[in-house]
CSV table of C-alpha atoms in Angstrom, one decimal:
chain,number,residue,atom,x,y,z
F,22,UNK,CA,-7.6,4.4,-19.7
F,23,UNK,CA,-8.0,5.7,-16.1
F,24,UNK,CA,-4.7,7.7,-16.4
F,25,UNK,CA,-5.9,9.3,-19.7
F,26,UNK,CA,-9.2,10.3,-18.2
F,27,UNK,CA,-7.5,11.7,-15.1
F,28,UNK,CA,-5.0,13.7,-17.2
F,29,UNK,CA,-7.6,15.0,-19.5
F,30,UNK,CA,-9.8,15.9,-16.5
F,31,UNK,CA,-7.0,17.8,-14.8
F,32,UNK,CA,-6.1,19.5,-18.1
F,33,UNK,CA,-9.7,20.5,-18.6
F,34,UNK,CA,-9.9,22.0,-15.1
F,35,UNK,CA,-6.7,23.9,-15.7
F,36,UNK,CA,-7.6,25.3,-19.1
F,37,UNK,CA,-11.2,26.0,-18.0
F,38,UNK,CA,-9.9,28.0,-15.0
F,39,UNK,CA,-7.5,29.9,-17.2
F,40,UNK,CA,-10.3,30.6,-19.7
F,41,UNK,CA,-12.7,31.7,-17.0
F,42,UNK,CA,-10.2,34.2,-15.6
F,43,UNK,CA,-9.4,35.6,-19.0
F,44,UNK,CA,-13.1,35.8,-19.9
F,45,UNK,CA,-13.8,37.6,-16.6
F,46,UNK,CA,-10.9,40.0,-17.4
F,47,UNK,CA,-12.2,40.6,-20.9
F,48,UNK,CA,-15.7,41.4,-19.6
F,49,UNK,CA,-14.2,43.7,-17.0
F,50,UNK,CA,-12.2,45.5,-19.7
F,51,UNK,CA,-15.3,46.0,-21.9
F,52,UNK,CA,-17.4,47.3,-19.0
F,53,UNK,CA,-14.5,49.6,-18.1
F,54,UNK,CA,-14.4,50.9,-21.6
F,55,UNK,CA,-18.1,51.6,-21.6
F,56,UNK,CA,-17.8,53.5,-18.3
F,57,UNK,CA,-14.9,55.6,-19.6
F,58,UNK,CA,-16.8,56.4,-22.8
F,59,UNK,CA,-19.9,57.4,-20.7
F,60,UNK,CA,-17.9,59.7,-18.4
F,61,UNK,CA,-16.1,61.2,-21.4
F,62,UNK,CA,-19.4,62.0,-23.1
F,63,UNK,CA,-20.8,63.3,-19.8
F,64,UNK,CA,-17.8,65.7,-19.4
F,65,UNK,CA,-18.0,66.7,-23.0
F,66,UNK,CA,-21.7,67.5,-22.8
F,67,UNK,CA,-21.2,69.4,-19.5
F,68,UNK,CA,-18.6,71.7,-21.2
F,69,UNK,CA,-20.8,72.1,-24.2
F,70,UNK,CA,-23.8,73.3,-22.3
F,71,UNK,CA,-22.0,75.3,-19.6
F,72,UNK,CA,-21.9,78.6,-21.6
F,73,UNK,CA,-25.6,78.4,-22.7
F,74,UNK,CA,-26.7,77.6,-19.1
F,75,UNK,CA,-24.6,80.4,-17.6
F,76,UNK,CA,-26.4,83.0,-19.7
F,77,UNK,CA,-29.8,81.3,-19.3
F,78,UNK,CA,-30.3,80.2,-22.9
F,79,UNK,CA,-32.3,77.0,-22.1
F,80,UNK,CA,-33.3,76.6,-25.7
F,81,UNK,CA,-29.7,76.3,-26.8
F,82,UNK,CA,-29.2,73.6,-24.1
F,83,UNK,CA,-32.1,71.6,-25.5
F,84,UNK,CA,-30.6,71.8,-29.0
F,85,UNK,CA,-27.2,70.7,-27.8
F,86,UNK,CA,-28.6,67.7,-26.0
F,87,UNK,CA,-30.6,66.7,-29.2
F,88,UNK,CA,-27.5,67.1,-31.3
F,89,UNK,CA,-25.4,64.9,-29.0
F,90,UNK,CA,-28.0,62.2,-28.8
F,91,UNK,CA,-29.0,62.2,-32.5
F,92,UNK,CA,-27.8,59.2,-34.5
F,93,UNK,CA,-25.7,57.7,-31.7
F,94,UNK,CA,-26.9,54.1,-31.3
F,95,UNK,CA,-25.0,53.6,-28.0
F,96,UNK,CA,-26.2,56.8,-26.4
F,97,UNK,CA,-29.8,56.1,-25.6
F,98,UNK,CA,-30.5,59.0,-23.3
F,99,UNK,CA,-29.0,62.5,-22.6
F,100,UNK,CA,-31.0,64.6,-20.2
F,101,UNK,CA,-31.1,67.1,-17.4
F,102,UNK,CA,-33.6,66.3,-14.6
F,103,UNK,CA,-34.8,68.2,-11.6
F,104,UNK,CA,-33.6,66.9,-8.1
F,105,UNK,CA,-37.2,66.0,-7.6
F,106,UNK,CA,-37.1,63.5,-10.5
F,107,UNK,CA,-38.8,65.5,-13.4
F,108,UNK,CA,-36.9,65.7,-16.7
F,109,UNK,CA,-36.1,69.3,-17.7
F,110,UNK,CA,-34.2,68.8,-20.9
F,111,UNK,CA,-33.6,65.7,-23.0
F,112,UNK,CA,-32.2,64.5,-26.3
F,113,UNK,CA,-35.6,63.0,-26.8
F,114,UNK,CA,-38.1,66.0,-26.5
F,115,UNK,CA,-41.1,63.8,-25.9
F,116,UNK,CA,-39.9,62.8,-22.5
F,117,UNK,CA,-39.5,66.4,-21.2
F,118,UNK,CA,-41.7,66.9,-18.2
F,119,UNK,CA,-42.0,63.2,-17.5
F,120,UNK,CA,-40.4,61.4,-14.5
F,121,UNK,CA,-36.8,60.4,-14.9
F,122,UNK,CA,-36.3,56.5,-15.2
F,123,UNK,CA,-36.2,55.0,-11.8
F,124,UNK,CA,-32.7,53.5,-12.3
F,125,UNK,CA,-31.2,56.9,-12.9
F,126,UNK,CA,-33.1,58.6,-10.1
F,127,UNK,CA,-32.0,55.9,-7.6
F,128,UNK,CA,-28.4,56.7,-8.5
F,129,UNK,CA,-29.0,60.3,-7.5
F,130,UNK,CA,-30.9,59.3,-4.3
F,131,UNK,CA,-28.2,56.9,-3.2
F,132,UNK,CA,-25.5,59.5,-4.1
F,133,UNK,CA,-23.9,57.2,-6.7
F,134,UNK,CA,-22.2,58.4,-9.9
F,135,UNK,CA,-23.0,55.4,-12.1
F,136,UNK,CA,-24.8,52.1,-12.1
F,137,UNK,CA,-26.2,49.4,-14.4
F,138,UNK,CA,-29.9,48.7,-14.6
F,139,UNK,CA,-32.4,47.1,-17.0
F,140,UNK,CA,-34.6,49.3,-19.1
F,141,UNK,CA,-37.7,47.9,-20.8
F,142,UNK,CA,-36.9,49.8,-24.0
F,143,UNK,CA,-33.1,49.4,-24.3
F,144,UNK,CA,-32.2,46.4,-22.1
F,145,UNK,CA,-29.1,46.8,-19.9
F,146,UNK,CA,-28.2,50.4,-19.6
F,147,UNK,CA,-25.2,52.1,-17.9
F,148,UNK,CA,-26.5,55.2,-16.2
F,149,UNK,CA,-24.1,58.0,-15.3
F,150,UNK,CA,-25.1,61.2,-13.5
F,151,UNK,CA,-23.4,64.4,-12.4
F,152,UNK,CA,-25.1,67.0,-10.2
F,153,UNK,CA,-25.2,70.6,-11.6
F,154,UNK,CA,-24.4,72.9,-8.7
F,155,UNK,CA,-25.7,76.4,-8.2
F,156,UNK,CA,-22.6,78.4,-9.0
F,157,UNK,CA,-22.5,82.2,-9.2
F,158,UNK,CA,-23.5,82.5,-12.9
F,159,UNK,CA,-26.5,80.2,-12.2
F,160,UNK,CA,-27.7,82.2,-9.2
F,161,UNK,CA,-29.1,85.0,-11.5
F,162,UNK,CA,-31.9,82.7,-12.6
F,163,UNK,CA,-32.1,80.1,-9.8
F,164,UNK,CA,-31.5,82.2,-6.8
F,165,UNK,CA,-29.3,81.0,-3.9
F,166,UNK,CA,-31.7,78.7,-2.0
F,167,UNK,CA,-30.9,75.4,-3.7
F,168,UNK,CA,-27.4,73.9,-3.8
F,169,UNK,CA,-28.2,71.5,-6.7
F,170,UNK,CA,-30.3,73.0,-9.5
F,171,UNK,CA,-30.3,69.9,-11.8
F,172,UNK,CA,-28.7,66.6,-12.6
F,173,UNK,CA,-26.9,65.8,-15.9
F,174,UNK,CA,-27.7,62.3,-16.9
F,175,UNK,CA,-26.3,60.1,-19.7
F,176,UNK,CA,-27.6,56.5,-20.5
F,177,UNK,CA,-25.1,54.3,-22.4
F,178,UNK,CA,-26.6,51.2,-23.9
F,179,UNK,CA,-24.6,48.0,-23.0
F,180,UNK,CA,-26.2,46.0,-25.8
F,181,UNK,CA,-23.1,46.2,-28.0
F,182,UNK,CA,-20.9,45.5,-25.0
F,183,UNK,CA,-22.9,42.5,-24.1
F,184,UNK,CA,-22.8,41.3,-27.7
F,185,UNK,CA,-19.0,41.6,-27.7
F,186,UNK,CA,-18.9,39.8,-24.3
F,187,UNK,CA,-21.0,37.0,-25.8
F,188,UNK,CA,-18.8,36.8,-28.8
F,189,UNK,CA,-15.7,36.7,-26.6
F,190,UNK,CA,-17.3,34.0,-24.5
F,191,UNK,CA,-18.1,31.9,-27.5
F,192,UNK,CA,-14.6,32.4,-28.9
F,193,UNK,CA,-13.0,31.4,-25.5
F,194,UNK,CA,-15.3,28.4,-25.1
F,195,UNK,CA,-14.6,27.2,-28.7
F,196,UNK,CA,-10.9,27.7,-28.4
F,197,UNK,CA,-10.9,26.0,-24.9
F,198,UNK,CA,-12.8,23.0,-26.3
F,199,UNK,CA,-10.4,22.8,-29.3
F,200,UNK,CA,-7.4,23.0,-27.1
F,201,UNK,CA,-8.7,20.4,-24.7
F,202,UNK,CA,-9.6,18.0,-27.6
F,203,UNK,CA,-6.2,18.5,-29.1
F,204,UNK,CA,-4.4,17.9,-25.8
F,205,UNK,CA,-6.6,14.9,-25.0
F,206,UNK,CA,-5.8,13.4,-28.4
F,207,UNK,CA,-2.1,14.1,-28.0
F,208,UNK,CA,-2.0,12.7,-24.5
F,209,UNK,CA,-4.0,9.7,-25.5
F,210,UNK,CA,-1.6,9.0,-28.5
F,211,UNK,CA,1.5,9.5,-26.3
F,212,UNK,CA,0.2,7.3,-23.5
F,213,UNK,CA,-1.1,4.6,-25.8
F,214,UNK,CA,1.9,4.6,-28.0
F,215,UNK,CA,4.7,4.9,-25.5
F,216,UNK,CA,3.1,3.6,-22.2
F,217,UNK,CA,0.0,1.4,-22.7
F,218,UNK,CA,1.3,-0.7,-25.6
F,219,UNK,CA,4.7,-1.5,-24.0
F,220,UNK,CA,2.9,-2.3,-20.7
F,221,UNK,CA,0.5,-4.6,-22.4
F,222,UNK,CA,3.4,-6.3,-24.1
F,223,UNK,CA,5.1,-6.6,-20.7
F,224,UNK,CA,1.9,-8.0,-19.1
F,225,UNK,CA,1.6,-10.5,-21.8
F,226,UNK,CA,5.2,-11.6,-21.5
F,227,UNK,CA,4.8,-11.8,-17.7
F,228,UNK,CA,1.8,-14.1,-18.2
F,229,UNK,CA,4.1,-16.3,-20.4
F,230,UNK,CA,6.7,-16.3,-17.6
F,231,UNK,CA,4.0,-17.2,-15.1
F,232,UNK,CA,3.1,-20.2,-17.2
F,233,UNK,CA,6.8,-21.3,-17.1
F,234,UNK,CA,8.2,-19.9,-20.4
F,235,UNK,CA,11.5,-18.3,-19.3
F,236,UNK,CA,12.7,-17.8,-22.8
F,237,UNK,CA,10.8,-14.6,-23.1
F,238,UNK,CA,12.9,-11.5,-23.9
F,239,UNK,CA,11.9,-7.9,-24.8
F,240,UNK,CA,13.6,-5.1,-26.7
F,241,UNK,CA,13.2,-1.6,-25.2
F,242,UNK,CA,12.2,1.1,-27.8
F,243,UNK,CA,13.7,4.0,-25.8
F,244,UNK,CA,15.9,4.7,-22.8
F,245,UNK,CA,13.0,6.0,-20.7
F,246,UNK,CA,11.3,4.7,-17.6
F,247,UNK,CA,9.4,2.0,-19.6
F,248,UNK,CA,12.7,1.1,-21.3
F,249,UNK,CA,14.4,0.7,-18.0
F,250,UNK,CA,11.5,-1.4,-16.7
F,251,UNK,CA,11.8,-3.7,-19.8
F,252,UNK,CA,15.6,-4.0,-19.1
F,253,UNK,CA,14.9,-4.9,-15.5
F,254,UNK,CA,12.2,-7.4,-16.6
F,255,UNK,CA,14.7,-9.1,-19.0
F,256,UNK,CA,17.3,-9.2,-16.2
F,257,UNK,CA,14.8,-10.8,-13.8
F,258,UNK,CA,13.7,-13.4,-16.3
F,259,UNK,CA,17.3,-14.2,-17.1
F,260,UNK,CA,18.1,-14.7,-13.5
F,261,UNK,CA,15.0,-16.8,-13.0
F,262,UNK,CA,16.0,-18.9,-16.0
F,263,UNK,CA,19.5,-19.4,-14.6
F,264,UNK,CA,18.0,-20.2,-11.1
F,265,UNK,CA,15.6,-22.7,-12.7
F,266,UNK,CA,18.4,-24.5,-14.5
F,267,UNK,CA,20.5,-24.6,-11.3
F,268,UNK,CA,17.5,-25.9,-9.4
F,269,UNK,CA,16.8,-28.6,-12.0
F,270,UNK,CA,20.5,-29.6,-11.9
F,271,UNK,CA,20.5,-29.7,-8.1
F,272,UNK,CA,17.2,-31.6,-8.0
F,273,UNK,CA,18.6,-34.1,-10.5
F,274,UNK,CA,21.7,-34.5,-8.3
F,275,UNK,CA,19.5,-34.9,-5.2
F,276,UNK,CA,17.4,-37.5,-7.0
F,277,UNK,CA,20.5,-39.4,-7.9
F,278,UNK,CA,21.8,-39.1,-4.3
F,279,UNK,CA,18.4,-40.2,-3.0
F,280,UNK,CA,18.4,-43.2,-5.3
F,281,UNK,CA,21.9,-44.2,-4.2
F,282,UNK,CA,20.9,-43.7,-0.5
F,283,UNK,CA,17.8,-45.8,-1.0
F,284,UNK,CA,20.0,-48.6,-2.5
F,285,UNK,CA,22.5,-48.2,0.3
F,286,UNK,CA,19.7,-48.2,2.9
F,287,UNK,CA,18.2,-51.4,1.6
F,288,UNK,CA,21.7,-53.0,1.5
F,289,UNK,CA,22.4,-51.6,5.0
F,290,UNK,CA,19.1,-53.0,6.4
F,291,UNK,CA,19.9,-56.4,4.8
F,292,UNK,CA,23.4,-56.4,6.3
F,293,UNK,CA,22.1,-55.2,9.7
F,294,UNK,CA,19.6,-58.0,9.7
F,295,UNK,CA,22.3,-60.5,8.8
F,296,UNK,CA,24.7,-59.1,11.5
F,297,UNK,CA,22.0,-59.0,14.3
F,298,UNK,CA,21.8,-62.8,14.8
F,299,UNK,CA,25.6,-63.4,14.9
F,300,UNK,CA,25.9,-60.5,17.3
F,301,UNK,CA,23.4,-62.1,19.6
F,302,UNK,CA,25.3,-65.4,19.5
F,303,UNK,CA,28.6,-63.6,20.2
F,304,UNK,CA,27.2,-61.7,23.1
F,305,UNK,CA,25.7,-64.9,24.6
F,306,UNK,CA,28.9,-66.8,24.1
F,307,UNK,CA,31.1,-64.1,25.6
F,308,UNK,CA,28.8,-63.9,28.6
F,309,UNK,CA,29.2,-67.6,29.2
F,310,UNK,CA,33.0,-67.5,28.7
F,311,UNK,CA,33.2,-64.5,31.2
F,312,UNK,CA,31.6,-66.6,33.9
F,313,UNK,CA,34.5,-69.1,33.7
F,314,UNK,CA,37.0,-66.5,34.9
F,315,UNK,CA,37.5,-65.4,38.5
F,316,UNK,CA,37.0,-61.8,39.5
F,317,UNK,CA,40.7,-61.1,39.7
F,318,UNK,CA,41.5,-62.5,36.3
F,319,UNK,CA,42.4,-59.6,33.9
F,320,UNK,CA,40.8,-61.5,31.0
F,321,UNK,CA,37.4,-61.1,32.6
F,322,UNK,CA,37.7,-57.3,32.2
F,323,UNK,CA,38.6,-57.8,28.5
F,324,UNK,CA,35.7,-60.1,28.0
F,325,UNK,CA,33.4,-57.5,29.6
F,326,UNK,CA,34.7,-54.8,27.2
F,327,UNK,CA,34.0,-57.1,24.3
F,328,UNK,CA,30.4,-57.7,25.5
F,329,UNK,CA,29.9,-53.9,25.9
F,330,UNK,CA,31.1,-53.2,22.4
F,331,UNK,CA,28.9,-56.1,21.1
F,332,UNK,CA,25.9,-54.5,22.9
F,333,UNK,CA,26.8,-51.1,21.3
F,334,UNK,CA,26.9,-52.7,17.9
F,335,UNK,CA,23.5,-54.4,18.6
F,336,UNK,CA,22.0,-51.0,19.5
F,337,UNK,CA,23.3,-49.5,16.3
F,338,UNK,CA,21.9,-52.4,14.2
F,339,UNK,CA,18.5,-52.0,16.0
F,340,UNK,CA,18.5,-48.2,15.3
F,341,UNK,CA,19.3,-48.8,11.7
F,342,UNK,CA,16.6,-51.4,11.3
F,343,UNK,CA,14.1,-49.2,13.0
F,344,UNK,CA,15.0,-46.1,10.9
F,345,UNK,CA,14.8,-48.2,7.7
F,346,UNK,CA,11.5,-49.8,8.6
F,347,UNK,CA,9.9,-48.2,11.7
F,348,UNK,CA,7.3,-50.0,13.7
F,349,UNK,CA,3.8,-48.6,13.0
F,350,UNK,CA,2.4,-46.7,16.0
F,351,UNK,CA,-0.4,-48.1,18.1
F,352,UNK,CA,-2.1,-44.9,19.2
F,353,UNK,CA,-4.3,-44.6,22.2
F,354,UNK,CA,-5.5,-41.7,24.5
F,355,UNK,CA,-2.6,-40.7,26.7
F,356,UNK,CA,-1.7,-38.1,29.3
F,357,UNK,CA,1.5,-36.3,28.3
F,358,UNK,CA,2.3,-35.3,31.9
F,359,UNK,CA,2.2,-38.9,33.1
F,360,UNK,CA,4.5,-40.0,30.2
F,361,UNK,CA,6.9,-37.2,31.1
F,362,UNK,CA,7.0,-38.1,34.8
F,363,UNK,CA,7.8,-41.7,34.1
F,364,UNK,CA,10.4,-40.9,31.5
F,365,UNK,CA,12.1,-38.3,33.7
F,366,UNK,CA,12.2,-40.7,36.6
F,367,UNK,CA,13.8,-43.4,34.5
F,368,UNK,CA,16.3,-41.0,32.7
F,369,UNK,CA,17.6,-39.5,36.0
F,370,UNK,CA,18.9,-42.9,36.9
F,371,UNK,CA,21.5,-42.3,34.2
F,372,UNK,CA,25.0,-42.1,35.7
F,373,UNK,CA,25.6,-38.6,34.3
F,374,UNK,CA,22.5,-37.1,35.9
F,375,UNK,CA,23.7,-36.8,39.5
F,376,UNK,CA,25.0,-33.3,39.4
F,377,UNK,CA,22.1,-31.9,37.3
F,378,UNK,CA,19.2,-29.9,38.7
F,379,UNK,CA,15.7,-30.8,37.6
F,380,UNK,CA,12.9,-28.3,36.9
F,381,UNK,CA,9.5,-29.7,36.2
F,382,UNK,CA,7.0,-27.1,34.9
F,383,UNK,CA,3.9,-29.1,33.9
F,384,UNK,CA,0.5,-27.6,33.3
F,385,UNK,CA,-2.1,-29.7,35.0
F,386,UNK,CA,-5.4,-30.9,33.5
F,387,UNK,CA,-4.1,-30.9,30.0
F,388,UNK,CA,-6.3,-32.5,27.4
F,389,UNK,CA,-5.3,-36.0,26.2
F,390,UNK,CA,-3.4,-36.8,23.1
F,391,UNK,CA,-3.9,-39.7,20.7
F,392,UNK,CA,-0.4,-41.3,20.5
F,393,UNK,CA,1.6,-44.5,21.0
F,394,UNK,CA,2.9,-44.0,24.6
F,395,UNK,CA,5.9,-46.2,24.0
F,396,UNK,CA,7.1,-44.3,20.9
F,397,UNK,CA,6.5,-40.9,22.5
F,398,UNK,CA,8.3,-42.1,25.6
F,399,UNK,CA,11.2,-43.2,23.4
F,400,UNK,CA,11.4,-39.6,21.9
F,401,UNK,CA,11.3,-38.0,25.4
F,402,UNK,CA,13.9,-40.3,26.7
F,403,UNK,CA,16.3,-39.7,23.8
F,404,UNK,CA,15.9,-35.9,24.1
F,405,UNK,CA,16.3,-35.9,28.0
F,406,UNK,CA,19.4,-38.2,27.7
F,407,UNK,CA,20.9,-35.9,25.1
F,408,UNK,CA,20.3,-32.9,27.4
F,409,UNK,CA,21.9,-34.7,30.4
F,410,UNK,CA,25.0,-35.7,28.2
F,411,UNK,CA,25.3,-32.0,27.1
F,412,UNK,CA,25.5,-30.9,30.7
F,413,UNK,CA,27.4,-33.9,32.1
F,414,UNK,CA,30.8,-32.1,32.2
F,415,UNK,CA,29.9,-28.9,34.0
F,416,UNK,CA,26.4,-29.6,35.4
F,417,UNK,CA,23.4,-27.4,34.8
F,418,UNK,CA,19.6,-27.4,34.9
F,419,UNK,CA,17.3,-29.8,33.0
F,420,UNK,CA,13.9,-28.1,32.4
F,421,UNK,CA,10.9,-30.2,31.3
F,422,UNK,CA,7.6,-28.4,30.8
F,423,UNK,CA,4.1,-28.9,29.2
F,424,UNK,CA,1.4,-26.5,28.1
F,425,UNK,CA,-1.6,-26.0,25.8
F,426,UNK,CA,-1.1,-23.8,22.8
F,427,UNK,CA,-3.0,-22.9,19.6
F,428,UNK,CA,-1.6,-22.3,16.1
F,429,UNK,CA,-2.7,-23.1,12.6
F,430,UNK,CA,-6.4,-23.1,13.8
F,431,UNK,CA,-5.7,-26.2,16.1
F,432,UNK,CA,-5.0,-26.9,19.7
F,433,UNK,CA,-1.7,-28.6,20.6
F,434,UNK,CA,-0.2,-30.1,23.7
F,435,UNK,CA,3.4,-28.7,23.8
F,436,UNK,CA,6.3,-30.3,25.6
F,437,UNK,CA,9.6,-28.5,26.1
F,438,UNK,CA,12.9,-30.1,27.1
F,439,UNK,CA,15.7,-27.6,27.7
F,440,UNK,CA,19.2,-27.7,29.0
F,441,UNK,CA,21.8,-25.1,30.0
F,442,UNK,CA,24.6,-26.8,28.2
F,443,UNK,CA,27.0,-25.4,25.6
F,444,UNK,CA,24.3,-25.3,22.9
F,445,UNK,CA,24.4,-26.3,19.3
F,446,UNK,CA,26.5,-24.1,16.9
F,447,UNK,CA,24.5,-22.3,14.3
F,448,UNK,CA,26.3,-23.9,11.3
F,449,UNK,CA,25.2,-27.4,12.3
F,450,UNK,CA,21.8,-26.8,13.9
F,451,UNK,CA,20.0,-27.3,10.6
F,452,UNK,CA,21.6,-30.8,10.2
F,453,UNK,CA,20.9,-32.4,13.5
F,454,UNK,CA,17.8,-34.3,12.2
F,455,UNK,CA,19.7,-35.6,9.2
F,456,UNK,CA,20.3,-39.4,9.3
F,457,UNK,CA,23.9,-40.4,10.3
F,458,UNK,CA,24.9,-36.9,11.2
F,459,UNK,CA,26.5,-36.8,14.7
F,460,UNK,CA,29.1,-34.9,16.7
F,461,UNK,CA,29.5,-37.6,19.3
F,462,UNK,CA,32.5,-39.9,19.2
F,463,UNK,CA,30.4,-43.0,19.7
F,464,UNK,CA,27.1,-41.8,18.2
F,465,UNK,CA,25.3,-43.4,15.3
F,466,UNK,CA,23.6,-40.2,14.1
F,467,UNK,CA,20.2,-41.9,14.1
F,468,UNK,CA,18.7,-40.8,17.5
F,469,UNK,CA,17.3,-37.4,16.5
F,470,UNK,CA,16.4,-38.6,13.0
F,471,UNK,CA,14.3,-41.4,14.6
F,472,UNK,CA,12.7,-38.9,17.0
F,473,UNK,CA,11.8,-36.6,14.1
F,474,UNK,CA,10.3,-39.5,12.2
F,475,UNK,CA,8.3,-40.8,15.2
F,476,UNK,CA,6.8,-37.3,15.9
F,477,UNK,CA,5.9,-36.9,12.3
F,478,UNK,CA,4.1,-40.2,12.3
F,479,UNK,CA,1.9,-38.8,15.1
F,480,UNK,CA,1.2,-35.6,13.0
F,481,UNK,CA,3.3,-33.7,15.5
F,482,UNK,CA,6.0,-31.0,15.1
F,483,UNK,CA,9.5,-31.3,16.5
F,484,UNK,CA,11.6,-28.1,16.5
F,485,UNK,CA,14.8,-26.9,18.2
F,486,UNK,CA,16.1,-23.5,19.4
F,487,UNK,CA,19.6,-23.2,20.5
F,488,UNK,CA,22.0,-20.4,21.5
F,489,UNK,CA,25.7,-21.2,21.3
F,490,UNK,CA,27.0,-21.3,24.9
F,491,UNK,CA,23.6,-20.8,26.6
F,492,UNK,CA,21.7,-24.1,26.0
F,493,UNK,CA,19.2,-25.8,23.8
F,494,UNK,CA,15.4,-26.2,23.9
F,495,UNK,CA,13.5,-28.9,22.0
F,496,UNK,CA,9.8,-28.3,21.5
F,497,UNK,CA,7.3,-31.1,20.7
F,498,UNK,CA,3.8,-30.2,19.6
F,499,UNK,CA,1.2,-33.0,19.5
F,500,UNK,CA,-2.4,-32.4,18.4
F,501,UNK,CA,-5.1,-32.6,21.1
F,502,UNK,CA,-7.0,-36.0,20.9
F,503,UNK,CA,-10.5,-34.4,20.6
F,504,UNK,CA,-9.3,-32.1,17.8
F,505,UNK,CA,-7.8,-35.2,16.0
F,506,UNK,CA,-11.1,-37.0,16.4
F,507,UNK,CA,-13.1,-34.1,15.1
F,508,UNK,CA,-11.1,-34.1,11.9
């Protein structure tokens, strides 16, 4: 509706402007015609009375003026008046000797040839004057003292001209209104028929799509812009329908996979529980057997390797049991900087950390966090050991930092653990928190998955940024204890 009103408004302004200009031109032409007629009559009268005036026959001049003005409804006054404003001769004898109308006399005073003024008796009048100069034939009667001996004056009534202007105005206004109404009706029909109805149908079908009905299809009526829009809409809905089917199929596959994984997880947890006790017995037995051999006995080294592998299996079983059924956290108010210092001191005792530089960038007086210190320390230790192992071959710098940040309308204590190692390749960085995914020869693929789960249990956020060949930075955001309590 707004488009129709706007178009009709612009059309009305355009047609109205065109009509106004034409009306103004028509009025100008009518006034011009009246002036030409008045000047033509004036010149005709002047030629008619010239001979009589040159021989001094003033009576004949009066008769000529009366004859010219008689029966002419547009010519309301033909006269000769004295330069001092007294009518000398006139087509209406009763005004001879009276003052000339002020409008005509002002034309003479202001040295103008014509002008329009309002007369009480005749309404709007076009007054035209022409001075009568004292030529040689006139000097016999008027002498030589005065240059102008009289003024020939013609009054042309503009009543008929104004009537024609009014009729033209009415005609133009009527035709303008009719054209505007016709164009408005035509525009409204075209827009409603070819724009509004298709758009309403499109909006209705979009509402059905929004409600989940992707079977909606439309048939374009023409190959115009609306038709192309409908074709694009059908194409979009078709692609959405295809994507929905693919997503449902993928979701079904994921659900099947998750169900299988859950079954495998339960079975693995059961197997791990059954393996754990025999492993403890094997480890204890092999340790006792090892004590029976002397230090130079090669069998002692073999027994030691067996014990190391048994311990590795035990750690894998523990990780599997923890991931399958993690221990609930026991949160308390804790200082992140204190946990980081203790963890870093313990981690640097690792045999691979001797040629690695340490950079500690802690922000002092951080607010406390509400966490389980042991579980958070486990996360920090795992990430620091991973960083040390990444730089173990060529050395590098381990950077551990803490700060206070705000995002999501909350305050967080942020911990960053970065290394200058080889980094994580882009194709696999999105998989590092996936259970059992590992690039290490002897890794279980559960370390980072457990870290992610522990941080999530504390309502925290664990993210990673890595650039291949330049290092990796893990970021842990934990909510401030006071903000947690306020919630």
